[in-house]
CSV table of N, CA and C in Angstrom, one decimal:
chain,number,residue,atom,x,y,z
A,828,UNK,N,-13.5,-10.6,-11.8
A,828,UNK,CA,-13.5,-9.5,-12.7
A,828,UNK,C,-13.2,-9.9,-14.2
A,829,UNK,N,-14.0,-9.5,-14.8
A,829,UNK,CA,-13.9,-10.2,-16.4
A,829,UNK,C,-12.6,-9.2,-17.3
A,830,UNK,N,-12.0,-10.0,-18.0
A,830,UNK,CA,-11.2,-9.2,-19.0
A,830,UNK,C,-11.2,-8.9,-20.2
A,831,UNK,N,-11.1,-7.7,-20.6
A,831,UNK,CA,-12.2,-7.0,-21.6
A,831,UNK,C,-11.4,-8.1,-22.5
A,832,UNK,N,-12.6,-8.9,-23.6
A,832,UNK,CA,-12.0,-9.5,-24.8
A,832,UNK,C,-10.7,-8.7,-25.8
A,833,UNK,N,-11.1,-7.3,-25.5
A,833,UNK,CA,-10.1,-6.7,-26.8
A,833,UNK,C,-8.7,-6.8,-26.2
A,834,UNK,N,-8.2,-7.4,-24.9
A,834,UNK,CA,-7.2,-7.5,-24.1
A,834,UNK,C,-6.5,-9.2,-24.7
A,835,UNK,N,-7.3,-10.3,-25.5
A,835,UNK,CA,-7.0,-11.6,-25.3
A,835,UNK,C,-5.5,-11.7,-26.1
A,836,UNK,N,-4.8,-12.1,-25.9
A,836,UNK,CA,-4.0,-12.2,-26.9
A,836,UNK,C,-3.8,-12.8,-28.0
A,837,UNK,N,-4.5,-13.9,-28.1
A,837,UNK,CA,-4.7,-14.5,-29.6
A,837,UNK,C,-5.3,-13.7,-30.1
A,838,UNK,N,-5.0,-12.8,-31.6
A,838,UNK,CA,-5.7,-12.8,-32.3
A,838,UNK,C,-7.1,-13.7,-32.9
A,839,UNK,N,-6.9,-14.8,-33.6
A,839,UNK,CA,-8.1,-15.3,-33.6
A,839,UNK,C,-9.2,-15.7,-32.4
A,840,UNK,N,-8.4,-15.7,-31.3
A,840,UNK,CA,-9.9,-15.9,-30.2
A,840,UNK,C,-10.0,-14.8,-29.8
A,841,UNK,N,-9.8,-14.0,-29.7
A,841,UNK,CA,-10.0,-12.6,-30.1
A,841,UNK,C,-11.5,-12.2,-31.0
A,842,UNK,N,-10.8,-12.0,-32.0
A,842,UNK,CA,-12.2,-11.9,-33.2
A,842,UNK,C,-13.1,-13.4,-32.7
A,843,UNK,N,-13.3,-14.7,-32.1
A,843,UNK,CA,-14.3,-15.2,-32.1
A,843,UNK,C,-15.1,-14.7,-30.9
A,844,UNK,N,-14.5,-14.2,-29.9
A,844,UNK,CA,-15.5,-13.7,-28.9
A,844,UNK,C,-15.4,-12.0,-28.9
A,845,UNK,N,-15.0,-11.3,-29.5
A,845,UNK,CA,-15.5,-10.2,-29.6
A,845,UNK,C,-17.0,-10.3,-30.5
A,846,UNK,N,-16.9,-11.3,-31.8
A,846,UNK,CA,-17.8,-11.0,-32.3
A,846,UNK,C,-19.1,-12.1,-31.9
A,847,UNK,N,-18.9,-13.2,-31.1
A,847,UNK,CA,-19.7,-13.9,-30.5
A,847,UNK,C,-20.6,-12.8,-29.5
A,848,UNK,N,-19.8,-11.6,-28.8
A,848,UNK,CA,-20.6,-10.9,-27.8
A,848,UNK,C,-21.1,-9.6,-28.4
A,849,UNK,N,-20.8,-9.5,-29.4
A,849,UNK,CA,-21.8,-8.3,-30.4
A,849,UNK,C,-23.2,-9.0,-31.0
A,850,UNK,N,-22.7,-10.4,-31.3
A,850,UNK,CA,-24.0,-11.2,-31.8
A,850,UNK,C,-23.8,-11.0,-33.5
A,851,UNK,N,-22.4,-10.9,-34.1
A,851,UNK,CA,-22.3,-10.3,-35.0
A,851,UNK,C,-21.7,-11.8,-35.8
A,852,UNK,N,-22.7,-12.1,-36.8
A,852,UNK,CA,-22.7,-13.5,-37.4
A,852,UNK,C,-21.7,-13.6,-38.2
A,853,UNK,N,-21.0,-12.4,-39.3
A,853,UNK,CA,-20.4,-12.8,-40.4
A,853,UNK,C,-19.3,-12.3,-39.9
A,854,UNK,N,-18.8,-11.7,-38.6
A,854,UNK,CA,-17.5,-11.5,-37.6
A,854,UNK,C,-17.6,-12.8,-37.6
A,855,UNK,N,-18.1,-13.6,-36.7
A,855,UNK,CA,-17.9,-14.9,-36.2
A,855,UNK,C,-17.4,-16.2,-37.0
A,856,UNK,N,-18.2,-16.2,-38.2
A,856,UNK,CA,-18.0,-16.6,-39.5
A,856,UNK,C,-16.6,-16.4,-39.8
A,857,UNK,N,-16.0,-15.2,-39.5
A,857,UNK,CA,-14.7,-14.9,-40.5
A,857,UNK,C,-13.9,-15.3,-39.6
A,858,UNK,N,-13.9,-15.2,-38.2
A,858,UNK,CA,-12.8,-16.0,-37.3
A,858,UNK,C,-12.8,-17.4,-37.6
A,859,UNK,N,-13.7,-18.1,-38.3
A,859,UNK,CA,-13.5,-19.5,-38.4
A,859,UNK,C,-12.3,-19.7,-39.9
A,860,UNK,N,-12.0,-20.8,-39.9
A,860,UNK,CA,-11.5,-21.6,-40.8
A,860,UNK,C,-12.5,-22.1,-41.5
A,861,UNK,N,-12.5,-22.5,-42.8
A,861,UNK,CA,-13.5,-23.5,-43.9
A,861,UNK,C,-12.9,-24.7,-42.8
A,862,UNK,N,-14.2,-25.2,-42.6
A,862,UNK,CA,-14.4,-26.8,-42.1
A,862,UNK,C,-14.1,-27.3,-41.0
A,863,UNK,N,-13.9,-25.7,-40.3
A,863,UNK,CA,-13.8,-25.4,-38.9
A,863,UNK,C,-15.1,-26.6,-37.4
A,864,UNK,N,-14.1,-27.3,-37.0
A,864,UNK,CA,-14.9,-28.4,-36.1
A,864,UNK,C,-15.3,-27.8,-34.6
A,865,UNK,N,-16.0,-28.1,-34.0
A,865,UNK,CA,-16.3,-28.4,-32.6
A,865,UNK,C,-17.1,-29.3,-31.9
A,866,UNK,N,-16.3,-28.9,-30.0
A,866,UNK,CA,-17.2,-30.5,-29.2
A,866,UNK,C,-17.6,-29.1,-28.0
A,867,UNK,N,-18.7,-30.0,-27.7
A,867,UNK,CA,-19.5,-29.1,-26.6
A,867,UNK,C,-19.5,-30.6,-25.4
A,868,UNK,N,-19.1,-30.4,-24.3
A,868,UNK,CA,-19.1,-31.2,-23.1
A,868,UNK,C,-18.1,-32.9,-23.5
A,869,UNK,N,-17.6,-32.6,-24.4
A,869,UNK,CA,-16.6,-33.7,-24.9
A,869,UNK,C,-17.3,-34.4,-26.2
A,870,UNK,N,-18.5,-33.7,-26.6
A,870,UNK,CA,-19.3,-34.4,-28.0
A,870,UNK,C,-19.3,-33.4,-28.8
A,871,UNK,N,-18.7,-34.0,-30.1
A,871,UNK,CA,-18.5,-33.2,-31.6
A,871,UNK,C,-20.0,-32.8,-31.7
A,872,UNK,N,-20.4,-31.8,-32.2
A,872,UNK,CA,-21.2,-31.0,-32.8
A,872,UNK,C,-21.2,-30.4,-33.9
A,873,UNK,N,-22.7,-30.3,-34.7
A,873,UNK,CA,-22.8,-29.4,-35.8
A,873,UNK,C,-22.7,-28.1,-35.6
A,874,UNK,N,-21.6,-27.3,-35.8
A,874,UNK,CA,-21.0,-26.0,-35.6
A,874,UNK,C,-22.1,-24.8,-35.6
A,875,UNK,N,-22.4,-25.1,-36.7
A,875,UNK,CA,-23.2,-24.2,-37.7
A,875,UNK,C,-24.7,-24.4,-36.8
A,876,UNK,N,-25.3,-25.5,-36.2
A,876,UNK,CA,-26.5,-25.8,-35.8
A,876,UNK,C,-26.5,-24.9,-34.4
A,877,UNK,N,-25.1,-25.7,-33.6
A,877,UNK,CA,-24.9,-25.3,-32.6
A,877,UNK,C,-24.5,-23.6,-32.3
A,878,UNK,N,-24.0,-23.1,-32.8
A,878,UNK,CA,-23.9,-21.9,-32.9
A,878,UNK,C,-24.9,-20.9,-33.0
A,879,UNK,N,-26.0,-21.3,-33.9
A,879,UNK,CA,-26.8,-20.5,-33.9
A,879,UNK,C,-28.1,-20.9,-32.6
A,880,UNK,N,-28.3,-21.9,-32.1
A,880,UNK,CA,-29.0,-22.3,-31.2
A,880,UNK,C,-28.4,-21.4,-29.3
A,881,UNK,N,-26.7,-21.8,-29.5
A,881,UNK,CA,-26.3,-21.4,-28.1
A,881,UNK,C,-26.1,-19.7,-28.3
A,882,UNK,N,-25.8,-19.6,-29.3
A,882,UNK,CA,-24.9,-18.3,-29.0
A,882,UNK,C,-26.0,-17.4,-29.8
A,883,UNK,N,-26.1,-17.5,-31.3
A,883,UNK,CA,-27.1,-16.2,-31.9
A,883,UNK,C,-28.5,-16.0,-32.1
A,884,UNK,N,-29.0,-17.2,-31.5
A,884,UNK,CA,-30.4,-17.6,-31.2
A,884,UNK,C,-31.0,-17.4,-29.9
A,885,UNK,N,-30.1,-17.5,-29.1
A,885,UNK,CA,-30.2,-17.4,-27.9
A,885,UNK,C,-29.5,-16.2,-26.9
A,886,UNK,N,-29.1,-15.3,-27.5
A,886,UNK,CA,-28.3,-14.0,-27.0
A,886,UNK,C,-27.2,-14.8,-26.2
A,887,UNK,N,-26.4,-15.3,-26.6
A,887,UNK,CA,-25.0,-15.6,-26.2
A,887,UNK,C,-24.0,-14.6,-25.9
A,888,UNK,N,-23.7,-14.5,-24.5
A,888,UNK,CA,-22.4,-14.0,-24.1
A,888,UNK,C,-21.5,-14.8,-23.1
A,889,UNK,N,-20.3,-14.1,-23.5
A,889,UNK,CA,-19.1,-14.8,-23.1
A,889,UNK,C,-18.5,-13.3,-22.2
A,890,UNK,N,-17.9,-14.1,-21.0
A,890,UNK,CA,-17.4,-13.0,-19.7
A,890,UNK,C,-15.9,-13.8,-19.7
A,891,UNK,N,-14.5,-13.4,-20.3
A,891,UNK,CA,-13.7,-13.9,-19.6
A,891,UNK,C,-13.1,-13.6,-18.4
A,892,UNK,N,-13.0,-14.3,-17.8
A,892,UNK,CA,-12.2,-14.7,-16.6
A,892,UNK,C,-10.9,-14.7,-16.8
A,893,UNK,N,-10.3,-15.8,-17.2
A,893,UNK,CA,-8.6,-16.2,-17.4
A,893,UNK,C,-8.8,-16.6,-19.0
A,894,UNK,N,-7.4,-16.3,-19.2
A,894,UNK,CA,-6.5,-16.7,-20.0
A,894,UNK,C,-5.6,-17.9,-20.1
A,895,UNK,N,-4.7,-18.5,-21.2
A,895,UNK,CA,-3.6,-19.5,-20.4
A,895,UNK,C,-2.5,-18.5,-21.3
A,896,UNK,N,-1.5,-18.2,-21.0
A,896,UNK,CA,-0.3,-17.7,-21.4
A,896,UNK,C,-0.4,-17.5,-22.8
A,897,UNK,N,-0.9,-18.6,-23.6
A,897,UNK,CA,-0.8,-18.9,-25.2
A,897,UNK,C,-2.2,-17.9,-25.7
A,898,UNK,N,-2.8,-17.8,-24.6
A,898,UNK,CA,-4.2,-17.0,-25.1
A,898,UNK,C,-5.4,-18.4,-26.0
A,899,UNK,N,-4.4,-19.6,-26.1
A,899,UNK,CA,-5.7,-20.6,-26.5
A,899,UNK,C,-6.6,-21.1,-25.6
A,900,UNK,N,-6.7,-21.2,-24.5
A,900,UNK,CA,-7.5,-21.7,-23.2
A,900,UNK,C,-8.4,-20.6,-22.4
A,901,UNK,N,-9.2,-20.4,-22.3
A,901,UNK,CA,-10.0,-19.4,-21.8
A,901,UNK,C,-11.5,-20.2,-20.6
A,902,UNK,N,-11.2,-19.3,-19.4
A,902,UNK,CA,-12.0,-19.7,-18.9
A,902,UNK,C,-13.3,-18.4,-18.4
A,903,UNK,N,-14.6,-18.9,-19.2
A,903,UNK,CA,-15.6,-17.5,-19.1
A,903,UNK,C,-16.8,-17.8,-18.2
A,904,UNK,N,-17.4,-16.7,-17.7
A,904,UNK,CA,-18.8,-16.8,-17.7
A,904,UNK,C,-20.0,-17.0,-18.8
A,905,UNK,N,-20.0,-18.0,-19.1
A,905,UNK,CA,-21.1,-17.8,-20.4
A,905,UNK,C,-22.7,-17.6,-20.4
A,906,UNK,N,-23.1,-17.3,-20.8
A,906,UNK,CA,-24.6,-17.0,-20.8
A,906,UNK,C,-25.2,-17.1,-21.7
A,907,UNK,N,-26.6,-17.8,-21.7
A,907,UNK,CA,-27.8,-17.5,-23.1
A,907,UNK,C,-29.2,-17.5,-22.2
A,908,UNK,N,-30.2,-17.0,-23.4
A,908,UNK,CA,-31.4,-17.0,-22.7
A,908,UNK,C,-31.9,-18.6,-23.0
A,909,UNK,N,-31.3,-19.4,-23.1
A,909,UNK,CA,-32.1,-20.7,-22.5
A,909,UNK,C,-31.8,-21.2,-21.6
A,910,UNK,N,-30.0,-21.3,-21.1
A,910,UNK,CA,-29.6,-22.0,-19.8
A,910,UNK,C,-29.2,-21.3,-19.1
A,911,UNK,N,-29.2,-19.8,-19.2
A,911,UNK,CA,-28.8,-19.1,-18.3
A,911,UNK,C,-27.5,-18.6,-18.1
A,912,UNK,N,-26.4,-18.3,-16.8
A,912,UNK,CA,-25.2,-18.6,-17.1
A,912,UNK,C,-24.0,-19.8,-16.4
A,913,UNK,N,-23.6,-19.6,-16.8
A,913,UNK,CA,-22.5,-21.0,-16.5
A,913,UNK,C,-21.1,-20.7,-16.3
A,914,UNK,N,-20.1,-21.5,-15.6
A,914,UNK,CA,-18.9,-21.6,-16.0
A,914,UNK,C,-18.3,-22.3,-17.2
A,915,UNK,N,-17.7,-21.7,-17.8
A,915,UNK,CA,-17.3,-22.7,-19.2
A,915,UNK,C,-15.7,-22.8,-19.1
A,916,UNK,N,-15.5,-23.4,-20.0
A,916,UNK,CA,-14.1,-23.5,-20.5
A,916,UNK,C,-13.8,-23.8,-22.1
A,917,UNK,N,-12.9,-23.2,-22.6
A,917,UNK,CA,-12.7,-23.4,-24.0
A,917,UNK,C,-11.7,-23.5,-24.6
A,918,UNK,N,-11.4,-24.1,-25.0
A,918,UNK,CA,-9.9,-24.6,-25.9
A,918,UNK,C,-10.2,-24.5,-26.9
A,919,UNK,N,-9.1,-23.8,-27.9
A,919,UNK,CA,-9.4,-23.3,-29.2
A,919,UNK,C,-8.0,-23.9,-29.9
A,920,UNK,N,-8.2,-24.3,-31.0
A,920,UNK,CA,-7.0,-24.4,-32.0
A,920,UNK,C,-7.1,-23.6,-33.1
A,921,UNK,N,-5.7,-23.2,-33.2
A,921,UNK,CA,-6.1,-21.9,-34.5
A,921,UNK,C,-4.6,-22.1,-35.5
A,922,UNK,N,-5.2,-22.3,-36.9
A,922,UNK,CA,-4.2,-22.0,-37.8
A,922,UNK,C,-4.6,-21.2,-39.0
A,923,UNK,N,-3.2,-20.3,-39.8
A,923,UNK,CA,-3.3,-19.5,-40.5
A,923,UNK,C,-4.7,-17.9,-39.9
A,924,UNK,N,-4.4,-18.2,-38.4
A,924,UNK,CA,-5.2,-16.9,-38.1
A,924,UNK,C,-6.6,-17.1,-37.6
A,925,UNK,N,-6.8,-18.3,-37.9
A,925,UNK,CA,-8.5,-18.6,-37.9
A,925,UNK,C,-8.7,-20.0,-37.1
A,926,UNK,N,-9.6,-19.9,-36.3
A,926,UNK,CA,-9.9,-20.9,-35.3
A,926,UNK,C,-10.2,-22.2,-36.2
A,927,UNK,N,-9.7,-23.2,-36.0
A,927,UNK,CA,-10.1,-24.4,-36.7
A,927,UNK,C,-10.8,-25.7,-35.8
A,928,UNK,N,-10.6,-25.2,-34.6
A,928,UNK,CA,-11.2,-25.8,-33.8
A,928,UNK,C,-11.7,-25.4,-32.3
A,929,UNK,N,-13.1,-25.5,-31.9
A,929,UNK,CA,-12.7,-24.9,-30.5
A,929,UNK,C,-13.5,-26.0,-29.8
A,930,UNK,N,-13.2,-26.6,-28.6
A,930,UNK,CA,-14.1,-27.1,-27.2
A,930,UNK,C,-14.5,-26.6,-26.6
A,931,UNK,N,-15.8,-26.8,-25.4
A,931,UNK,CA,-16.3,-26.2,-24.8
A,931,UNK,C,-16.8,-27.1,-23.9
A,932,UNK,N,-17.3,-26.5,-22.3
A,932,UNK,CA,-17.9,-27.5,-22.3
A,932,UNK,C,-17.9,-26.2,-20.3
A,933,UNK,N,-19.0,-27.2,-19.3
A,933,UNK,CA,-18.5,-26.8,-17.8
A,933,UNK,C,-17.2,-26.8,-17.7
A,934,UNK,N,-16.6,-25.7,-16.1
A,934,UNK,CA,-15.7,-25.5,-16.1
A,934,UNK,C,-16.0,-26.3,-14.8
């Protein structure tokens, strides 16, 4: 049973997957940090490229599953219309409010 995002407790991963699953670009945008990094399957990626290919190009949603205590660890069902859906996992680092960094990758 998935847990409604508005339940996560991080504030900033919070706003990145509430607005990852509206498809809502300048939400998503504002959960980030300026110069905000990410890795997809343990390889750094262009954020910006990547993002709009997995998630707003592709109707990206995110189903959480779990949590880890800190609310930075999330384990989802994710989905797009090119790979379909998947188990993921994602680790997020967040300062001053805003994700600075997040991984991704199979769970």
């Amino acid at each position: 049973m998935a847990l409604p995002p508005d339940q996560l407790t991080e504030p900033a991963v919070r706003a990145f997957v509430l607005a990852l699953n509206a498809g809502d670009r300048q939400a998503f945008a504002a959960s980030l940090a300026p110069g905000a990094t990410m890795s997809d399957d343990g390889s750094d990626r262009d954020l910006a490229a990547w993002t709009e290919r997995e998630i707003f190009g592709s109707g990206g949603h995110m189903d959480v599953e779990t949590q880890t205590p800190d609310g930075l660890a999330l384990v989802a069902d994710f989905r797009n219309d090119t790979w379909g859906a998947m188990r993921t996992a994602w680790r997020f680092t967040v300062d001053g409010g805003k994700v600075t960094r997040f991984e991704t990758g199979q769970a």
